[in-house]
Amino acid sequence: MRAVIRGIGSYLPEHIMHNAEMAERVETSDEWIRERTGIHQRHIAAEGQFTSDLGFEAAKAALADADMTADDLDLIIVATSTPDLTFPSTATIIQEKLGMNHGAAFDIQAVCSGFIYGTHVVNALLRSGGAKRALLIGAETFSRILDWEDRGTCVLFGDGAGAIVVEAVEDTKDGILHTFIRSDGRHRDMLYVDGGPSRTQTVGHLRMLGNQVFKHAVTDISQVMRDCAEQAGVEIADIDWFVPHQANQRILNAVAKKLKLRPGQVVSTVAQHANTSAASVPLAMNAAVKDGRIKRGDLVMLEAFGGGFTWGAALLRY
Ligand code: UT7
């Protein structure tokens, strides 16, 4: 039994905020942001537009791509750190928006690694018979938890959503081949939100020691990709496409150099989307599928790194 991707879709809010607009808010420049991060612009959710709205649009696009409806699903998982509400889960809100009142829905919280953690969970559930057809969504409105006076963080993030429809299929070479997730809670003070229901009764703002996170990200992403490939019995050199978490172009370049990846093999949307946390991997993958780079049968590795720290990789035959 393998978990095969049947459809993929994404959604980005209409409003695009260019670096120039950012420079009107905080002491920064288009030049600094491009040079240090590769980011040119980010999408920002409209007032009254919530994470579930973004996720719902991405879900509809993925279902249409799979030629399925919510009736065909028995599971919805949403990876997010910016839920509409403390509870109920954003997944159940999207379930209701889809008009689905059967099956089950729940959220996963692993910050920027949420979509990889979600892939790990979906894969395990589908292979073990715990579900037959699942919708996995990464959806975020990080613009709502940014400190818009902290130039070290507010320039880096954007809003968006991506989704895949995954089906349990017997006797196939396609689908998710292997997933490997990691975490290490000792580093939580390097990347966290300084509020929450239990501790402060507030939502809080994102805080990050950027240059320290950067070093851990490069080392841990490179290692987890090597480990994931080795555990799957696949050589890094045999992988067609790499779809990384889109935090910083310099992280993508440093990892590509360490793993000796070929130019053009790494899908990058960081210039257009900035860091959309759990949405960044499905947003990037959708871009490369829709423009014809990633084709059926290609070997694809997904990876992410985020707060916790959490990190992980997933290898699949699309
Ligand atoms: O998604 C989860 C994972 N997140 C990440 O992976 C993010 C990882 N970190 C990064 O991407 C980078 O560390 C940043 C882009 C956040 C920062 O780049 P950096 O090259 O590590 O810069 P830095 O933090 O060491 O700061 C260098 C200088 C500082 O000035 P001084 O102290 O040297 O005078 C900062 O104050 O750049 C300054 N600076 C800025 N200048 C203009 C920081 N932010 C800005 C800004 N505009 N927006």
Coordinates of C-alpha atoms and ligand atoms in Angstrom, one line a residue:
M1 CA 0.0 0.0 0.0
R2 CA 1.3 3.4 -1.0
A3 CA 0.0 7.0 -0.4
V4 CA -0.2 8.5 -4.0
I5 CA -0.7 12.2 -4.7
R6 CA -3.8 12.5 -6.8
G7 CA -4.1 16.3 -6.9
I8 CA -2.3 19.5 -5.9
G9 CA -3.5 23.1 -5.5
S10 CA -2.6 26.4 -3.9
Y11 CA -4.0 29.8 -3.1
L12 CA -2.3 33.2 -2.5
P13 CA -4.2 36.3 -1.2
E14 CA -4.7 39.1 -3.8
H15 CA -2.6 41.8 -2.1
I16 CA 1.0 41.7 -3.0
M17 CA 3.3 43.7 -0.7
H18 CA 6.6 44.5 -2.5
N19 CA 9.8 45.3 -0.6
A20 CA 9.4 49.0 -1.4
E21 CA 6.2 49.0 0.6
M22 CA 8.0 47.2 3.5
A23 CA 10.7 50.0 3.4
E24 CA 7.9 52.5 4.1
R25 CA 7.1 50.7 7.4
V26 CA 10.5 49.8 8.8
E27 CA 14.1 50.9 8.3
T28 CA 15.0 48.5 5.5
S29 CA 15.5 48.6 1.8
D30 CA 14.6 46.5 -1.3
E31 CA 18.3 46.0 -1.8
W32 CA 19.0 44.6 1.7
I33 CA 16.0 42.2 1.6
R34 CA 16.9 40.9 -1.9
E35 CA 20.6 40.5 -1.0
R36 CA 20.2 38.8 2.4
T37 CA 17.0 36.7 1.7
G38 CA 16.2 36.6 -2.1
I39 CA 12.7 37.9 -1.2
H40 CA 11.1 40.4 -3.7
Q41 CA 7.5 40.4 -2.5
R42 CA 5.0 38.6 -0.3
H43 CA 1.2 38.1 -0.3
I44 CA -0.8 39.5 2.6
A45 CA -4.3 38.2 3.6
A46 CA -7.1 40.8 3.5
E47 CA -8.9 42.0 6.6
G48 CA -11.5 39.4 7.4
Q49 CA -9.7 36.7 5.4
F50 CA -8.6 33.9 7.7
T51 CA -6.3 30.9 7.5
S52 CA -9.3 28.6 6.9
D53 CA -10.3 30.8 3.9
L54 CA -6.9 30.4 2.4
G55 CA -6.8 26.7 3.1
F56 CA -10.3 26.3 1.7
E57 CA -9.3 27.8 -1.6
A58 CA -6.2 25.6 -1.8
A59 CA -8.3 22.6 -0.9
K60 CA -10.8 23.3 -3.7
A61 CA -8.0 23.7 -6.2
A62 CA -6.4 20.4 -5.1
L63 CA -9.7 18.5 -5.2
A64 CA -10.4 19.9 -8.7
D65 CA -6.9 18.8 -9.8
A66 CA -7.7 15.3 -8.4
D67 CA -11.1 15.3 -10.1
M68 CA -12.6 14.5 -6.7
T69 CA -15.0 16.2 -4.3
A70 CA -15.1 16.3 -0.5
D71 CA -17.4 13.3 -0.7
D72 CA -14.4 11.2 -1.8
L73 CA -12.4 12.1 1.3
D74 CA -12.3 10.5 4.8
L75 CA -9.6 12.7 6.4
I76 CA -8.5 16.3 6.4
I77 CA -5.3 17.4 8.1
V78 CA -4.3 21.1 8.3
A79 CA -0.7 22.1 9.1
T80 CA -0.8 25.6 10.6
S81 CA 0.7 27.7 13.4
T82 CA -1.8 30.5 12.7
P83 CA -5.2 28.8 13.3
D84 CA -8.4 30.9 13.0
L85 CA -9.0 30.3 16.7
T86 CA -7.4 28.5 19.6
F87 CA -10.1 25.9 19.0
P88 CA -11.8 24.3 17.2
S89 CA -9.2 23.2 14.7
T90 CA -8.8 25.0 11.4
A91 CA -9.2 21.5 9.8
T92 CA -12.8 21.2 11.1
I93 CA -13.6 24.7 9.9
I94 CA -12.4 23.8 6.4
Q95 CA -14.3 20.5 6.7
E96 CA -17.5 22.5 7.3
K97 CA -16.7 25.0 4.5
L98 CA -16.3 22.0 2.1
G99 CA -19.7 20.7 3.2
M100 CA -18.2 17.5 4.5
N101 CA -19.8 16.0 7.6
H102 CA -18.3 12.5 7.5
G103 CA -14.8 11.4 8.2
A104 CA -12.4 13.3 10.6
A105 CA -10.3 16.4 10.6
F106 CA -7.5 17.7 12.8
D107 CA -4.6 20.2 12.9
I108 CA -0.9 19.6 13.1
Q109 CA 1.4 22.2 14.6
A110 CA 5.1 21.9 13.7
V111 CA 5.6 25.5 12.5
C112 CA 7.5 25.6 9.2
S113 CA 7.9 21.8 9.2
G114 CA 4.1 21.3 9.5
F115 CA 3.6 20.1 5.9
I116 CA 6.4 17.5 6.2
Y117 CA 5.0 16.3 9.6
G118 CA 1.6 16.2 7.9
T119 CA 3.0 14.1 5.1
H120 CA 4.6 11.7 7.6
V121 CA 1.2 11.3 9.4
V122 CA -0.9 11.0 6.2
N123 CA 1.6 8.4 4.9
A124 CA 1.4 6.3 8.0
L125 CA -2.4 6.5 8.2
L126 CA -3.0 5.6 4.6
R127 CA -0.5 2.7 4.6
S128 CA -2.0 1.3 7.7
G129 CA -5.6 1.5 6.5
G130 CA -6.5 4.3 9.0
A131 CA -7.8 6.4 6.0
K132 CA -8.4 5.9 2.3
R133 CA -8.3 9.4 0.8
A134 CA -6.9 12.4 2.7
L135 CA -6.6 16.1 2.1
L136 CA -3.4 17.6 3.5
I137 CA -3.3 21.4 3.7
G138 CA -0.6 23.8 4.7
A139 CA -2.2 27.2 5.4
E140 CA -0.9 30.3 7.2
T141 CA -1.5 33.9 7.9
F142 CA 1.9 34.8 9.5
S143 CA 1.2 38.5 8.8
R144 CA -1.1 38.3 11.9
I145 CA 1.7 37.3 14.3
L146 CA 4.5 39.5 13.1
D147 CA 5.9 42.4 15.0
W148 CA 5.6 45.0 12.3
E149 CA 8.2 47.2 14.0
D150 CA 10.9 44.4 14.0
R151 CA 12.7 44.7 10.7
G152 CA 14.6 41.5 11.5
T153 CA 11.5 39.4 11.1
C154 CA 8.6 41.3 9.5
V155 CA 10.3 41.4 6.1
L156 CA 10.6 37.6 5.9
F157 CA 7.1 36.2 6.0
G158 CA 3.9 36.1 3.9
D159 CA 0.5 34.4 3.8
G160 CA -0.7 31.6 1.6
A161 CA -1.9 28.0 1.4
G162 CA -1.2 24.8 -0.5
A163 CA -2.9 21.4 -0.5
I164 CA -2.6 17.8 -1.8
V165 CA -5.1 15.0 -2.1
V166 CA -3.5 11.7 -1.3
E167 CA -5.0 8.2 -1.9
A168 CA -4.1 4.8 -0.6
V169 CA -3.2 2.6 -3.6
E170 CA -2.1 -1.0 -3.8
D171 CA 0.6 -2.4 -6.1
T172 CA 2.1 0.8 -7.3
K173 CA 5.6 2.2 -7.6
D174 CA 4.3 5.8 -7.2
G175 CA 3.6 7.8 -4.1
I176 CA 5.3 8.6 -0.8
L177 CA 8.3 6.4 -0.5
H178 CA 9.7 7.5 2.8
T179 CA 9.4 10.3 5.4
F180 CA 11.8 11.2 8.2
I181 CA 10.9 13.8 10.9
R182 CA 13.1 15.2 13.7
S183 CA 12.8 17.8 16.5
D184 CA 14.9 19.2 19.3
G185 CA 13.1 21.3 21.9
R186 CA 16.3 22.7 23.4
H187 CA 16.4 25.4 20.7
R188 CA 12.9 26.8 21.2
D189 CA 14.2 30.3 22.3
M190 CA 15.8 30.9 18.9
L191 CA 12.4 30.9 17.1
Y192 CA 9.1 31.2 19.0
V193 CA 6.0 33.3 19.5
D194 CA 5.9 35.2 22.8
G195 CA 2.2 34.6 23.5
G196 CA -0.3 31.8 23.9
P197 CA -3.5 30.9 25.6
S198 CA -2.1 29.2 28.6
R199 CA 1.0 31.3 29.3
T200 CA -0.1 34.9 28.4
Q201 CA -3.8 34.7 27.2
T202 CA -2.6 36.6 24.1
V203 CA -1.6 35.6 20.6
G204 CA 1.9 37.0 20.8
H205 CA 4.5 38.0 18.1
L206 CA 7.1 36.0 16.3
R207 CA 10.6 36.3 17.7
M208 CA 13.7 34.9 16.0
L209 CA 17.5 34.9 16.4
G210 CA 17.8 34.9 12.6
N211 CA 21.5 34.2 12.1
Q212 CA 21.6 31.4 14.6
V213 CA 18.5 29.7 13.1
F214 CA 20.2 30.1 9.7
K215 CA 23.2 27.9 10.8
H216 CA 21.0 25.2 12.3
A217 CA 18.8 25.2 9.3
V218 CA 21.6 24.6 6.8
T219 CA 23.2 21.8 8.9
D220 CA 19.9 20.0 9.9
I221 CA 18.3 20.2 6.5
S222 CA 21.4 18.8 4.7
Q223 CA 21.6 15.9 7.3
V224 CA 17.9 15.0 7.2
M225 CA 17.8 14.9 3.4
R226 CA 20.9 12.6 3.4
D227 CA 19.2 10.4 6.2
C228 CA 15.9 10.2 4.4
A229 CA 17.5 9.2 1.1
E230 CA 19.7 6.6 2.7
Q231 CA 16.8 5.1 4.7
A232 CA 14.8 4.9 1.4
G233 CA 17.8 3.3 -0.4
V234 CA 18.0 6.1 -2.9
E235 CA 21.1 8.2 -3.9
I236 CA 20.8 12.0 -3.7
A237 CA 22.1 12.1 -7.2
D238 CA 19.1 10.1 -8.5
I239 CA 16.5 12.6 -7.2
D240 CA 15.0 14.7 -9.9
W241 CA 13.6 17.7 -7.9
F242 CA 14.1 19.2 -4.5
V243 CA 11.2 21.2 -3.0
P244 CA 12.5 23.0 0.1
H245 CA 10.9 25.1 2.7
Q246 CA 11.2 28.7 1.4
A247 CA 12.8 30.7 4.2
N248 CA 15.8 32.3 2.5
Q249 CA 17.5 31.8 -0.9
R250 CA 20.9 31.8 0.8
I251 CA 19.8 28.7 2.9
L252 CA 18.6 27.0 -0.4
N253 CA 22.0 27.8 -2.0
A254 CA 24.0 26.6 1.0
V255 CA 22.2 23.3 1.2
A256 CA 22.4 22.8 -2.6
K257 CA 26.2 23.3 -2.4
K258 CA 26.6 20.9 0.5
L259 CA 24.6 18.1 -1.3
K260 CA 26.2 18.9 -4.7
L261 CA 22.7 19.4 -6.3
R262 CA 22.6 20.3 -10.0
P263 CA 21.7 23.9 -10.9
G264 CA 17.9 24.3 -11.5
Q265 CA 17.0 21.2 -9.5
V266 CA 15.9 23.2 -6.5
V267 CA 12.4 24.7 -6.8
S268 CA 12.5 28.2 -5.4
T269 CA 9.5 30.5 -4.9
V270 CA 11.0 32.5 -2.0
A271 CA 11.3 35.6 -4.3
Q272 CA 7.5 35.7 -4.9
H273 CA 6.0 34.2 -1.7
A274 CA 8.6 34.9 1.0
N275 CA 8.4 32.5 4.0
T276 CA 4.8 31.1 4.3
S277 CA 5.7 28.6 7.0
A278 CA 3.7 25.3 6.6
A279 CA 2.3 26.5 3.3
S280 CA 5.6 27.1 1.6
V281 CA 6.4 23.5 0.5
P282 CA 3.0 22.8 -1.2
L283 CA 3.0 26.3 -2.7
A284 CA 6.4 25.7 -4.2
M285 CA 5.6 22.2 -5.3
N286 CA 2.3 23.3 -6.9
A287 CA 4.2 26.0 -8.9
A288 CA 6.7 23.4 -10.3
V289 CA 3.9 20.9 -11.1
K290 CA 1.7 23.5 -12.8
D291 CA 4.6 24.9 -14.9
G292 CA 5.5 21.4 -16.1
R293 CA 8.8 21.0 -14.3
I294 CA 7.7 18.2 -12.0
K295 CA 6.1 15.4 -14.1
R296 CA 4.4 12.2 -13.2
G297 CA 7.0 9.5 -12.3
D298 CA 9.7 12.1 -11.2
L299 CA 11.5 11.4 -7.9
V300 CA 10.9 14.4 -5.6
M301 CA 12.3 15.3 -2.2
L302 CA 10.5 17.7 0.1
E303 CA 12.2 19.3 3.2
A304 CA 11.5 21.8 5.9
F305 CA 13.0 23.3 9.0
G306 CA 11.2 25.5 11.6
G307 CA 10.5 26.5 15.2
G308 CA 10.9 23.9 17.9
F309 CA 13.3 23.2 16.3
T310 CA 11.4 20.8 14.0
W311 CA 12.7 19.5 10.7
G312 CA 12.2 16.7 8.3
A313 CA 12.1 15.4 4.7
A314 CA 9.8 13.3 2.5
L315 CA 10.7 11.4 -0.6
L316 CA 8.1 10.6 -3.2
R317 CA 7.5 9.5 -6.8
Y318 CA 5.0 12.0 -8.1
Ligands
UT7_1 O1 11.2 29.4 8.6 C1 11.9 29.1 9.8 C2 13.3 29.2 9.5 N1 13.7 30.6 9.4 C3 14.9 30.8 8.8 O2 15.5 29.9 8.4 C4 15.4 32.2 8.8 C5 16.9 32.1 9.0 N2 17.6 33.3 9.1 C6 17.7 34.2 8.0 O3 17.2 34.0 7.0 C7 18.7 35.3 8.2 O4 19.5 35.2 9.4 C8 18.1 36.7 8.2 C9 17.6 37.1 6.8 C10 16.9 36.7 9.2 C11 19.1 37.8 8.6 O5 20.2 37.8 7.8 P1 21.7 37.8 8.4 O6 22.6 37.8 7.3 O7 21.8 36.6 9.3 O8 21.7 39.1 9.1 P2 21.9 39.4 10.7 O9 20.7 39.0 11.5 O10 23.3 38.9 11.2 O11 22.0 41.0 10.7 C12 23.0 41.7 9.9 C13 22.7 43.2 10.0 C14 22.4 43.7 11.4 O12 23.0 45.0 11.5 P3 24.3 45.2 12.3 O13 24.1 44.7 13.7 O14 25.3 44.3 11.6 O15 24.6 46.7 12.2 C15 20.9 43.9 11.4 O16 20.4 44.8 12.3 O17 21.5 43.5 9.2 C16 20.6 44.3 10.0 N3 19.2 44.0 9.6 C17 18.6 44.7 8.6 N4 18.9 45.7 7.8 C18 18.1 46.1 6.9 C19 18.4 43.0 10.0 N5 17.2 43.0 9.4 C20 17.3 44.0 8.5 C21 16.4 44.6 7.5 N6 16.8 45.6 6.8 N7 15.2 44.1 7.3

